[in-house]
mmCIF file of C-alpha atoms and ligand atoms in Angstrom:
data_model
loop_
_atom_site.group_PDB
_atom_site.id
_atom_site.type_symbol
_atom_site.label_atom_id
_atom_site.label_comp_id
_atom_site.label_asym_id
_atom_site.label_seq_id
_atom_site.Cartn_x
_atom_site.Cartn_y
_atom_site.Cartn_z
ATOM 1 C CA UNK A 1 0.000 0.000 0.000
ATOM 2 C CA UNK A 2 1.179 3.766 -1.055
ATOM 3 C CA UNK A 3 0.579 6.200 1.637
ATOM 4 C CA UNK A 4 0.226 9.769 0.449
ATOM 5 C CA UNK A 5 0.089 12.868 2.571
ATOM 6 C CA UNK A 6 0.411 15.553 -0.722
ATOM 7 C CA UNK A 7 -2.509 16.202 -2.704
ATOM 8 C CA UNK A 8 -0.004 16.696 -5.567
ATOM 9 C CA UNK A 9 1.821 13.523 -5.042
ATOM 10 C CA UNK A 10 -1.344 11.775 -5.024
ATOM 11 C CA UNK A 11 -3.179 13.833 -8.190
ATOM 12 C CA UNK A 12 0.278 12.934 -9.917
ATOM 13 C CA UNK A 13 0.635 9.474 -9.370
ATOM 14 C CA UNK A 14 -2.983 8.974 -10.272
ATOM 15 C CA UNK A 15 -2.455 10.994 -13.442
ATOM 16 C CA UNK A 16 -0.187 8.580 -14.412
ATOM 17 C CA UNK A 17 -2.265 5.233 -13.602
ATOM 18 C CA UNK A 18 -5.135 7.003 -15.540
ATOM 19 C CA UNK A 19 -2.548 7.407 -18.598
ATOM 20 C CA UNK A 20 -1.933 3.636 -18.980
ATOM 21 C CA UNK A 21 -5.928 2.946 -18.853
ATOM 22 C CA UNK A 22 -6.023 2.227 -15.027
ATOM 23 C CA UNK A 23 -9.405 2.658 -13.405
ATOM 24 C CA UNK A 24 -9.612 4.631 -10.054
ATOM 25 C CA UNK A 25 -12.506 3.339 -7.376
ATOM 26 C CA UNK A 26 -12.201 5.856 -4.511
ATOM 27 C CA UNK A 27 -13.624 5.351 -1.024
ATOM 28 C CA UNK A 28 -13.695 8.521 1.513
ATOM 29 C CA UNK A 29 -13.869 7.981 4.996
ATOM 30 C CA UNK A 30 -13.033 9.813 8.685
ATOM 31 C CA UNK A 31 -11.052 6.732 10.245
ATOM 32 C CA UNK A 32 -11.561 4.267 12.787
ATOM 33 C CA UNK A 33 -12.201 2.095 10.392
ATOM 34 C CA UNK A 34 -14.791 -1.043 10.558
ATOM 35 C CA UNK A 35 -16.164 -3.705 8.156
ATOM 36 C CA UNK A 36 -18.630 -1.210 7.035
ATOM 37 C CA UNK A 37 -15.689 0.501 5.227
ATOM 38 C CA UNK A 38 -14.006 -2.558 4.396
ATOM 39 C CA UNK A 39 -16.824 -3.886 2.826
ATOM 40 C CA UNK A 40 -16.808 -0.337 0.583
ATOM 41 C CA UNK A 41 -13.378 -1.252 -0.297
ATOM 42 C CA UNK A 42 -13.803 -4.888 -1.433
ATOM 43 C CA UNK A 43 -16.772 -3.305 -3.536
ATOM 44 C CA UNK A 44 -14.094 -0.816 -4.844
ATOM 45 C CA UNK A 45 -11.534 -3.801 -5.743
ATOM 46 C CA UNK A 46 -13.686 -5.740 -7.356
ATOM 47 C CA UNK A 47 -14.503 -2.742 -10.046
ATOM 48 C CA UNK A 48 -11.725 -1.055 -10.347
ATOM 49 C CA UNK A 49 -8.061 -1.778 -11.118
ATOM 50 C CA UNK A 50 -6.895 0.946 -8.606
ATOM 51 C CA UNK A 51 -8.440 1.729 -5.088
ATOM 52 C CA UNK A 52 -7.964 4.452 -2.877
ATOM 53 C CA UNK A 53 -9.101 5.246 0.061
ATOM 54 C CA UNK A 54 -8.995 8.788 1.903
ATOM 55 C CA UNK A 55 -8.817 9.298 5.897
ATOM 56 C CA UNK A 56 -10.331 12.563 6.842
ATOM 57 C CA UNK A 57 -11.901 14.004 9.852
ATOM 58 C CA UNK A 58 -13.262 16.987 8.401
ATOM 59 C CA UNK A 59 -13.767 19.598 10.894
ATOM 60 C CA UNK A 60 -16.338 21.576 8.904
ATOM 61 C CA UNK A 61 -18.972 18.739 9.408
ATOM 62 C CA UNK A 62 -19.422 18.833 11.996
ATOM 63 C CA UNK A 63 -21.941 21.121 13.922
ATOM 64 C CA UNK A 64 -21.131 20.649 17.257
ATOM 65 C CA UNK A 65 -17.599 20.909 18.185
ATOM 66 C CA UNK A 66 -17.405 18.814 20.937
ATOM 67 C CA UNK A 67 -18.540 15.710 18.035
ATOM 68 C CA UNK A 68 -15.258 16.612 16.218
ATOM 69 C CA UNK A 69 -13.469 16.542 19.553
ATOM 70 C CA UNK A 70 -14.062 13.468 20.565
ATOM 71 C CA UNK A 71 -14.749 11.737 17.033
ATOM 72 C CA UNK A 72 -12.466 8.307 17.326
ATOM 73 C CA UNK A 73 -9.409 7.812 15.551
ATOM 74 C CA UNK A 74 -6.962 5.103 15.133
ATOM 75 C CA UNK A 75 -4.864 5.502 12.240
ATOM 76 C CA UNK A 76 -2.527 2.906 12.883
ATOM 77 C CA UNK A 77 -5.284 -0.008 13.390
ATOM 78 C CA UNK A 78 -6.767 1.792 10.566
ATOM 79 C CA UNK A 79 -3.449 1.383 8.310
ATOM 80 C CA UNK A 80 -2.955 -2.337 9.816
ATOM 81 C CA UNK A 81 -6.753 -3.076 8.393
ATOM 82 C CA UNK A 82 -5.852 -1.596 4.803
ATOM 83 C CA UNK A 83 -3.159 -3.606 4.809
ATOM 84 C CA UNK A 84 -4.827 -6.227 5.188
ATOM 85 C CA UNK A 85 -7.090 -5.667 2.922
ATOM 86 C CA UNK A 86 -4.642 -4.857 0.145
ATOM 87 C CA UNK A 87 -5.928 -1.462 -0.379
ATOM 88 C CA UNK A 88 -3.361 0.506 -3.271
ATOM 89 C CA UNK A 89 -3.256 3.690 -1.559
ATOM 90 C CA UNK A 90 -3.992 5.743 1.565
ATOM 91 C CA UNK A 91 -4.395 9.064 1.159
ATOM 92 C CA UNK A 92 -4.411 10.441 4.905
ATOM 93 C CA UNK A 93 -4.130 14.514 4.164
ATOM 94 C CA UNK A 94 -3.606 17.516 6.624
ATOM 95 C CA UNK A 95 -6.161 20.196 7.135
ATOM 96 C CA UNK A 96 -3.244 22.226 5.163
ATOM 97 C CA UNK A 97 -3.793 20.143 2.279
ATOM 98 C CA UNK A 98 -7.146 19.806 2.287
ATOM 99 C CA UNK A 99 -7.711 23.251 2.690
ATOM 100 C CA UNK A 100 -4.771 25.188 1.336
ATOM 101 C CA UNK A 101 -4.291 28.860 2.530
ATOM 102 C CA UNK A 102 -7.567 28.457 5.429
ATOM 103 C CA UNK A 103 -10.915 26.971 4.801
ATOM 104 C CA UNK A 104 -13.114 29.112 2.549
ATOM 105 C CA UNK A 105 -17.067 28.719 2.667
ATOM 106 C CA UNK A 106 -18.537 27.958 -0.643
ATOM 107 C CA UNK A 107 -22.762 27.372 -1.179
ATOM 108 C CA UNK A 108 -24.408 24.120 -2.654
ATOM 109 C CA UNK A 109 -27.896 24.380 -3.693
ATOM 110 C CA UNK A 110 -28.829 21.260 -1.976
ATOM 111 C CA UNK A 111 -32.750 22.597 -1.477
ATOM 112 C CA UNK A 112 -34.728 20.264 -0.050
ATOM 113 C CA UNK A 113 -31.819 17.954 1.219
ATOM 114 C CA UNK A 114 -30.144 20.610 3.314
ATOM 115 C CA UNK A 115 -33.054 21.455 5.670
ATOM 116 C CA UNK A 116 -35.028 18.287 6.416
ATOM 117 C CA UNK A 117 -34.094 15.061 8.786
ATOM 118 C CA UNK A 118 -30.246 15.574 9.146
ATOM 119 C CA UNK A 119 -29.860 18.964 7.545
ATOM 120 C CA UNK A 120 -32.660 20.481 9.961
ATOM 121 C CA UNK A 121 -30.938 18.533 13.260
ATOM 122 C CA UNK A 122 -27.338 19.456 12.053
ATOM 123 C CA UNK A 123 -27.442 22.748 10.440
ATOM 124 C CA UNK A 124 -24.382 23.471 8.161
ATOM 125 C CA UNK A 125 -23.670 19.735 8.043
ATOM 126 C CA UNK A 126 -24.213 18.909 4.742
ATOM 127 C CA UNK A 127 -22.552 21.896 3.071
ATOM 128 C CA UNK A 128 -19.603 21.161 5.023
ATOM 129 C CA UNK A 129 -19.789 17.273 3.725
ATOM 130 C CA UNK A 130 -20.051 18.715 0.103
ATOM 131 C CA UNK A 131 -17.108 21.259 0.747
ATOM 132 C CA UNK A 132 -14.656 17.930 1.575
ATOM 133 C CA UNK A 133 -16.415 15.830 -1.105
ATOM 134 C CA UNK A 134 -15.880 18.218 -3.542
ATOM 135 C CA UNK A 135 -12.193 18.502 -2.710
ATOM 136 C CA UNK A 136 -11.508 14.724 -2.347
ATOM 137 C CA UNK A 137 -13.070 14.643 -6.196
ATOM 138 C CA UNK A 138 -11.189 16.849 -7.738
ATOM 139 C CA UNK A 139 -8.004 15.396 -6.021
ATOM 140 C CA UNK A 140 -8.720 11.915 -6.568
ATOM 141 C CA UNK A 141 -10.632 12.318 -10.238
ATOM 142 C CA UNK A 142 -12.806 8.581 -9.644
ATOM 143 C CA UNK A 143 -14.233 6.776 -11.819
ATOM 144 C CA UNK A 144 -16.473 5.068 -8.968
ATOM 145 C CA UNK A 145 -17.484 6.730 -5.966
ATOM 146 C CA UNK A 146 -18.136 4.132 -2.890
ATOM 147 C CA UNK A 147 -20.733 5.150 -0.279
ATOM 148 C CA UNK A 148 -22.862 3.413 2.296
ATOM 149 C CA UNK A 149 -26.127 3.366 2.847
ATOM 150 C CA UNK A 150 -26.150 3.721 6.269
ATOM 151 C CA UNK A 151 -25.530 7.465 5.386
ATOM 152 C CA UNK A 152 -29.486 7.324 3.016
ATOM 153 C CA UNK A 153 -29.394 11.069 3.282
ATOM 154 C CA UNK A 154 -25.592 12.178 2.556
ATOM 155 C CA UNK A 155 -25.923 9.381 -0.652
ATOM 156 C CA UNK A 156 -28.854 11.770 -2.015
ATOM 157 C CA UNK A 157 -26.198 14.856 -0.790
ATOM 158 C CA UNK A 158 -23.472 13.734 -2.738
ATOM 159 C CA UNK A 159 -25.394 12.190 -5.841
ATOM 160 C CA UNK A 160 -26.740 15.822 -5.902
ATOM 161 C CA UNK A 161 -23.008 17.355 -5.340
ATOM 162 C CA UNK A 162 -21.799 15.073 -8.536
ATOM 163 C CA UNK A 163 -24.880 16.600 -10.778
ATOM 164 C CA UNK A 164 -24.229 20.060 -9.813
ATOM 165 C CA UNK A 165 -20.506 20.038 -10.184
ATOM 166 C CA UNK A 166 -21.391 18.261 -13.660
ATOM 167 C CA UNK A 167 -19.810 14.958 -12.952
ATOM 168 C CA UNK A 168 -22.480 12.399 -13.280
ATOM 169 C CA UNK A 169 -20.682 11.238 -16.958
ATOM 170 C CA UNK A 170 -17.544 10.752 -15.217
ATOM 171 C CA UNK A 171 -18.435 9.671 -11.709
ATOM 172 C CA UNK A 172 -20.435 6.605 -10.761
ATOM 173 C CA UNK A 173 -22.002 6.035 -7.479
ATOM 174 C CA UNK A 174 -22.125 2.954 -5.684
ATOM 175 C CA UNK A 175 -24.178 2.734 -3.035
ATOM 176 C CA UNK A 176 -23.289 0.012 -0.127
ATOM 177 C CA UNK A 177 -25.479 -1.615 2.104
ATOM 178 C CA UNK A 178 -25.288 -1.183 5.558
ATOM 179 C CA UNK A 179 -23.275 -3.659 7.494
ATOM 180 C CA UNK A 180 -24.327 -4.790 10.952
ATOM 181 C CA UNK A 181 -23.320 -6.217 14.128
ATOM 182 C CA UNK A 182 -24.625 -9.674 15.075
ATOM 183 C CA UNK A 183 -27.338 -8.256 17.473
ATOM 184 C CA UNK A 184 -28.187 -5.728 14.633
ATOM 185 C CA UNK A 185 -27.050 -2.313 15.672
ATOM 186 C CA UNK A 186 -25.271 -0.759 12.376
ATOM 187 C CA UNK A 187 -21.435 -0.747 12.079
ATOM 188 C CA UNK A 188 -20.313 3.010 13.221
ATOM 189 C CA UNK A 189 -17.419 4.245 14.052
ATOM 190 C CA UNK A 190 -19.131 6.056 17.396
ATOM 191 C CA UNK A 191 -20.301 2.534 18.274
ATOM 192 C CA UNK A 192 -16.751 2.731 20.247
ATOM 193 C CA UNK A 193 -18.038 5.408 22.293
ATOM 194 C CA UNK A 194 -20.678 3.852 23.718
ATOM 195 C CA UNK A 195 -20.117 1.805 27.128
ATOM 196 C CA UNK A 196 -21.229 -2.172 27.485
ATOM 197 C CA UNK A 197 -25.029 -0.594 28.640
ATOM 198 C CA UNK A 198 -25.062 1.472 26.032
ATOM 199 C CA UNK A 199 -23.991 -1.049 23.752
ATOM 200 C CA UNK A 200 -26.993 -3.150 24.820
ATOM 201 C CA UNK A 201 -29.963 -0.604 24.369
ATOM 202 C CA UNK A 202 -28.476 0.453 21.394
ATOM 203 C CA UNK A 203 -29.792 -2.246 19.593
ATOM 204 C CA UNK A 204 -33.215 -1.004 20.030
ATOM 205 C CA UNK A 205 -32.920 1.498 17.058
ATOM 206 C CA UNK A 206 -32.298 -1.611 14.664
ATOM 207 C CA UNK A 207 -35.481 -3.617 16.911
ATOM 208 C CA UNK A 208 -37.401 0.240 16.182
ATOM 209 C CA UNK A 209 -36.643 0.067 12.629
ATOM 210 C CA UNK A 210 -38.018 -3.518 12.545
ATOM 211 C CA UNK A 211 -40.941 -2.992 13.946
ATOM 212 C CA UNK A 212 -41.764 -0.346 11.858
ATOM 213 C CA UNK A 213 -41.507 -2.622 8.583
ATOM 214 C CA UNK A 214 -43.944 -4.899 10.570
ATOM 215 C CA UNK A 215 -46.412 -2.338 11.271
ATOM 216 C CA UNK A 216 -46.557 -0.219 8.827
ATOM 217 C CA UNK A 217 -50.137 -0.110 6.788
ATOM 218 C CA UNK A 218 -51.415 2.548 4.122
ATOM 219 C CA UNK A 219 -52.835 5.421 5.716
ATOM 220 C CA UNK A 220 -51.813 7.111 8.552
ATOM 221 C CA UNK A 221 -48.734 7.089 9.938
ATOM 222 C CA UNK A 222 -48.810 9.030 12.590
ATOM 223 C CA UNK A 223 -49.448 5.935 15.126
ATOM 224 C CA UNK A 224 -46.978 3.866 13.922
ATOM 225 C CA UNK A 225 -44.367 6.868 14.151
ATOM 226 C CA UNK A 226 -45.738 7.795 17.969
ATOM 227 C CA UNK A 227 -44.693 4.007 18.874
ATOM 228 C CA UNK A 228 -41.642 3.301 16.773
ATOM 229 C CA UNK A 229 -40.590 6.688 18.909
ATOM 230 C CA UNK A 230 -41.714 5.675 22.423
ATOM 231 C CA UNK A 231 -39.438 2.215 21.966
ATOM 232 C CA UNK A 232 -37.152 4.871 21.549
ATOM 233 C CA UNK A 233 -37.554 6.933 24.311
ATOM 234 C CA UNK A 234 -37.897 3.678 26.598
ATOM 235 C CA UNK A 235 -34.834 2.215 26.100
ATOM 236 C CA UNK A 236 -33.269 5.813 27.071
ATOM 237 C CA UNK A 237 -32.732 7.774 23.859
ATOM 238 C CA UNK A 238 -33.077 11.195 22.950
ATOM 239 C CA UNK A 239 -34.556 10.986 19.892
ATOM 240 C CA UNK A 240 -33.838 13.485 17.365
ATOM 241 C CA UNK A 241 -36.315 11.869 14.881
ATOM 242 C CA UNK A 242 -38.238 8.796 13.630
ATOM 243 C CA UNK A 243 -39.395 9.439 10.118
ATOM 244 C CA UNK A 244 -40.622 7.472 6.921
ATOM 245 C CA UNK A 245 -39.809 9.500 3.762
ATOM 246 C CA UNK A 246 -40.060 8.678 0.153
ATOM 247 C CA UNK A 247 -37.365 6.817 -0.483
ATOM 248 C CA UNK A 248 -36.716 8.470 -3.621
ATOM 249 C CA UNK A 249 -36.686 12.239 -2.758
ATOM 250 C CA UNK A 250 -36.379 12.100 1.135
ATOM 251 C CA UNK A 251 -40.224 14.156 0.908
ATOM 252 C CA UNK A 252 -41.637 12.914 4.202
ATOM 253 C CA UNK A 253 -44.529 10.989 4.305
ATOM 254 C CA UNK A 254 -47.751 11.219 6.364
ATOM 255 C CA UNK A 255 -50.381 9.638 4.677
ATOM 256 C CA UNK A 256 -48.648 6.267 2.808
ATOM 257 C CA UNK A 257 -50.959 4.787 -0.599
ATOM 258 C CA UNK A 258 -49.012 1.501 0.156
ATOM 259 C CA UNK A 259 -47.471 1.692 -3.108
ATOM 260 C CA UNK A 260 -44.447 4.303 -2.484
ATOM 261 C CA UNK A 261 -41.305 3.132 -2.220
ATOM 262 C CA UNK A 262 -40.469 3.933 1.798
ATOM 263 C CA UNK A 263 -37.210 4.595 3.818
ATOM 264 C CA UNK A 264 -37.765 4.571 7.682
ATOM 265 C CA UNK A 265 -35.024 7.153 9.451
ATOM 266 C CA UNK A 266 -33.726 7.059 12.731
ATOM 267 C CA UNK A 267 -31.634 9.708 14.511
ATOM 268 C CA UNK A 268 -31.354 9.797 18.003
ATOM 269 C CA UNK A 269 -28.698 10.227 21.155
ATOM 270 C CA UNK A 270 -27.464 7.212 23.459
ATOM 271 C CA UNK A 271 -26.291 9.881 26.411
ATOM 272 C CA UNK A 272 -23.732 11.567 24.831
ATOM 273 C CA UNK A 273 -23.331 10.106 21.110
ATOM 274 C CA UNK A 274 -25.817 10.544 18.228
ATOM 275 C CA UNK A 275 -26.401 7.119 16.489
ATOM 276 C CA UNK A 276 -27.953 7.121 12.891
ATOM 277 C CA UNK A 277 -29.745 4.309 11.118
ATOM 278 C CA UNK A 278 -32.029 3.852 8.131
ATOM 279 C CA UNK A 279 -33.964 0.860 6.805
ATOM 280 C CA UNK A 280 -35.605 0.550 3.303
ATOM 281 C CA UNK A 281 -38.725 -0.892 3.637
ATOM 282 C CA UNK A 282 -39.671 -4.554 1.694
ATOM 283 C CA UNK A 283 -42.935 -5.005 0.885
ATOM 284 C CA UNK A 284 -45.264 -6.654 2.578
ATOM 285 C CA UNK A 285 -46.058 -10.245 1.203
HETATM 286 P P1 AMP B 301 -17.504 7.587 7.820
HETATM 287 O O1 AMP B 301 -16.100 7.171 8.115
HETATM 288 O O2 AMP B 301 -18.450 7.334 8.928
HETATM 289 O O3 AMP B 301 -17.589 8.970 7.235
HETATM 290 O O4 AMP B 301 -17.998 6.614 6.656
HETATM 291 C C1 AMP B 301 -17.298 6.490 5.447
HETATM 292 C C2 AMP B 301 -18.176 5.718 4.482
HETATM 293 O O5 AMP B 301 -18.466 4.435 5.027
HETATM 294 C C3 AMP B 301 -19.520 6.410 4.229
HETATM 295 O O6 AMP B 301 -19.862 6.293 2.854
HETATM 296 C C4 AMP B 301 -20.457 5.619 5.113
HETATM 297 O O7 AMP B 301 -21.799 5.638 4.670
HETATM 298 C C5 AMP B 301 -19.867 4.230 5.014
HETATM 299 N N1 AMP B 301 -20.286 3.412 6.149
HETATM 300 C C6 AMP B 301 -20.278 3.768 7.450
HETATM 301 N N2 AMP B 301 -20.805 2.790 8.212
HETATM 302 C C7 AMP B 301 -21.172 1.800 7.365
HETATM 303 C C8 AMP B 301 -21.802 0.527 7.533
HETATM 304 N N3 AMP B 301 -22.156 0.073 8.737
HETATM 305 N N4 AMP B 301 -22.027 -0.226 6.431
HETATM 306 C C9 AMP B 301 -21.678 0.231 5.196
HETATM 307 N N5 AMP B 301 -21.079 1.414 4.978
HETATM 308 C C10 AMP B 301 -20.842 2.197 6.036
#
């Protein structure tokens, strides 16, 4: 594996593989690394004849400061995994690099995206996940783009980023799906934060997003919402929300014809760390 620190070494070095006819699958991430990303980059090898993947924490994400603070890192175990996994090349960049000469604040027209579920509970979020995206694209010039679908809303952010910056031709999007622990809870990198109690009710957002598939009937669903939220609550989260949504746009939904595609949305805090979780819904037999 080639570690890179320089954006220019890196552009450079990719310039070259892209010369002889190489393809590039790329695969961001912000460390402490799991077999949710893993499982990005053996979707990334099996496409592509180069794979990189990045190692970011990108401070402008991140709405509450105190998240970036204690956000968990562990490059080395990180670099032992990638190893492992015979990734081609790290690319593990400064703030410096990433952001040469200070950060400057650019606008997305995201619309919709940037002020409902997420964007509403973590204002400035997604403009600061399109800011790094952006850069990480133009360094890295993909030709697939890995992403997981435990992130439902940041996909739609960034398949939205890649049509305004008028990369859809060049840039394919895979999207992942979510990779879970045994008991169910998804594969985060906060997981780590969260003591052996914690651990334990924090399978109840996968039981919550279960249930919901179960109940779930055309009509109303207020009722089904109101109780998917008090499992919530019970179990000791602070819920931020419980939503169903269109799982094509993200529009929520109230009243369901039983024929829309659905995506159920979690977001809620164990104590101190925010867990996020999304299920799309099967159809009822
Ligand atoms: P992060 O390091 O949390 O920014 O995640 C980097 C990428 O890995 C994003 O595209 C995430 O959606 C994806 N990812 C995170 N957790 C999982 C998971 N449990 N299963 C699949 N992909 C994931």
């Amino acid at each position: 594996m080639i570690l890179f620190k320089k954006t220019t070494d890196l552009h450079n070095w990719l310039e070259t593989q892209r010369k002889k006819e190489k393809t590039i699958g790329f695969v961001p991430t912000m460390g402490a690394l799991h077999e949710g990303h893993i499982s990005l980059i053996t979707a990334a090898k099996k496409q592509n004849n180069i794979v990189v993947s990045s190692i970011f924490v990108n401070p402008e994400q991140f709405n509450d400061p105190k998240d970036f603070d204690k956000y968990p890192s562990s490059i080395e175990k990180d670099i032992e995994k990638l190893l492992a996994e015979e990734t081609n090349l790290l690319f593990l960049p400064s703030l410096e690099e990433i952001y040469p000469g200070g950060f400057v604040k650019e606008f997305f027209e995201l619309g919709y995206l940037d002020t409902v579920l997420e964007g509403e509970f973590r204002p400035g979020h997604f403009q600061g996940v399109c800011i790094v995206v952006k850069r990480l694209l133009e360094i890295t010039g993909p030709d697939d783009l890995y992403l997981g679908q435990k992130d439902y809303q940041q996909c739609m952010v960034i398949k939205r980023l890649v049509k305004l910056m008028g990369w859809n031709e060049k840039i394919k999007l895979n999207i992942c799906p979510t990779l879970r622990e045994g008991d169910g809870l998804a594969m985060s990198s906060r997981n780590m934060r969260l003591n052996p109690e914690e651990r334990t009710l924090a399978t109840t957002i996968y039981h919550t997003l279960q249930f919901v598939q179960k109940n779930i009937e055309p009509g109303d669903l207020s009722l089904v919402k109101t109780q998917a939220q008090s499992l919530l609550t019970n179990a000791g989260f602070k819920v931020d929300y419980v939503e169903i949504a269109d799982a094509n746009n993200l529009q929520i939904i109230q009243t369901w014809d039983g024929k829309k595609p659905l995506v159920v949305l979690i977001a809620a805090f164990m104590n101190e760390i925010r867990l996020i979780d999304n299920l799309v819904l099967e159809p009822h037999e």
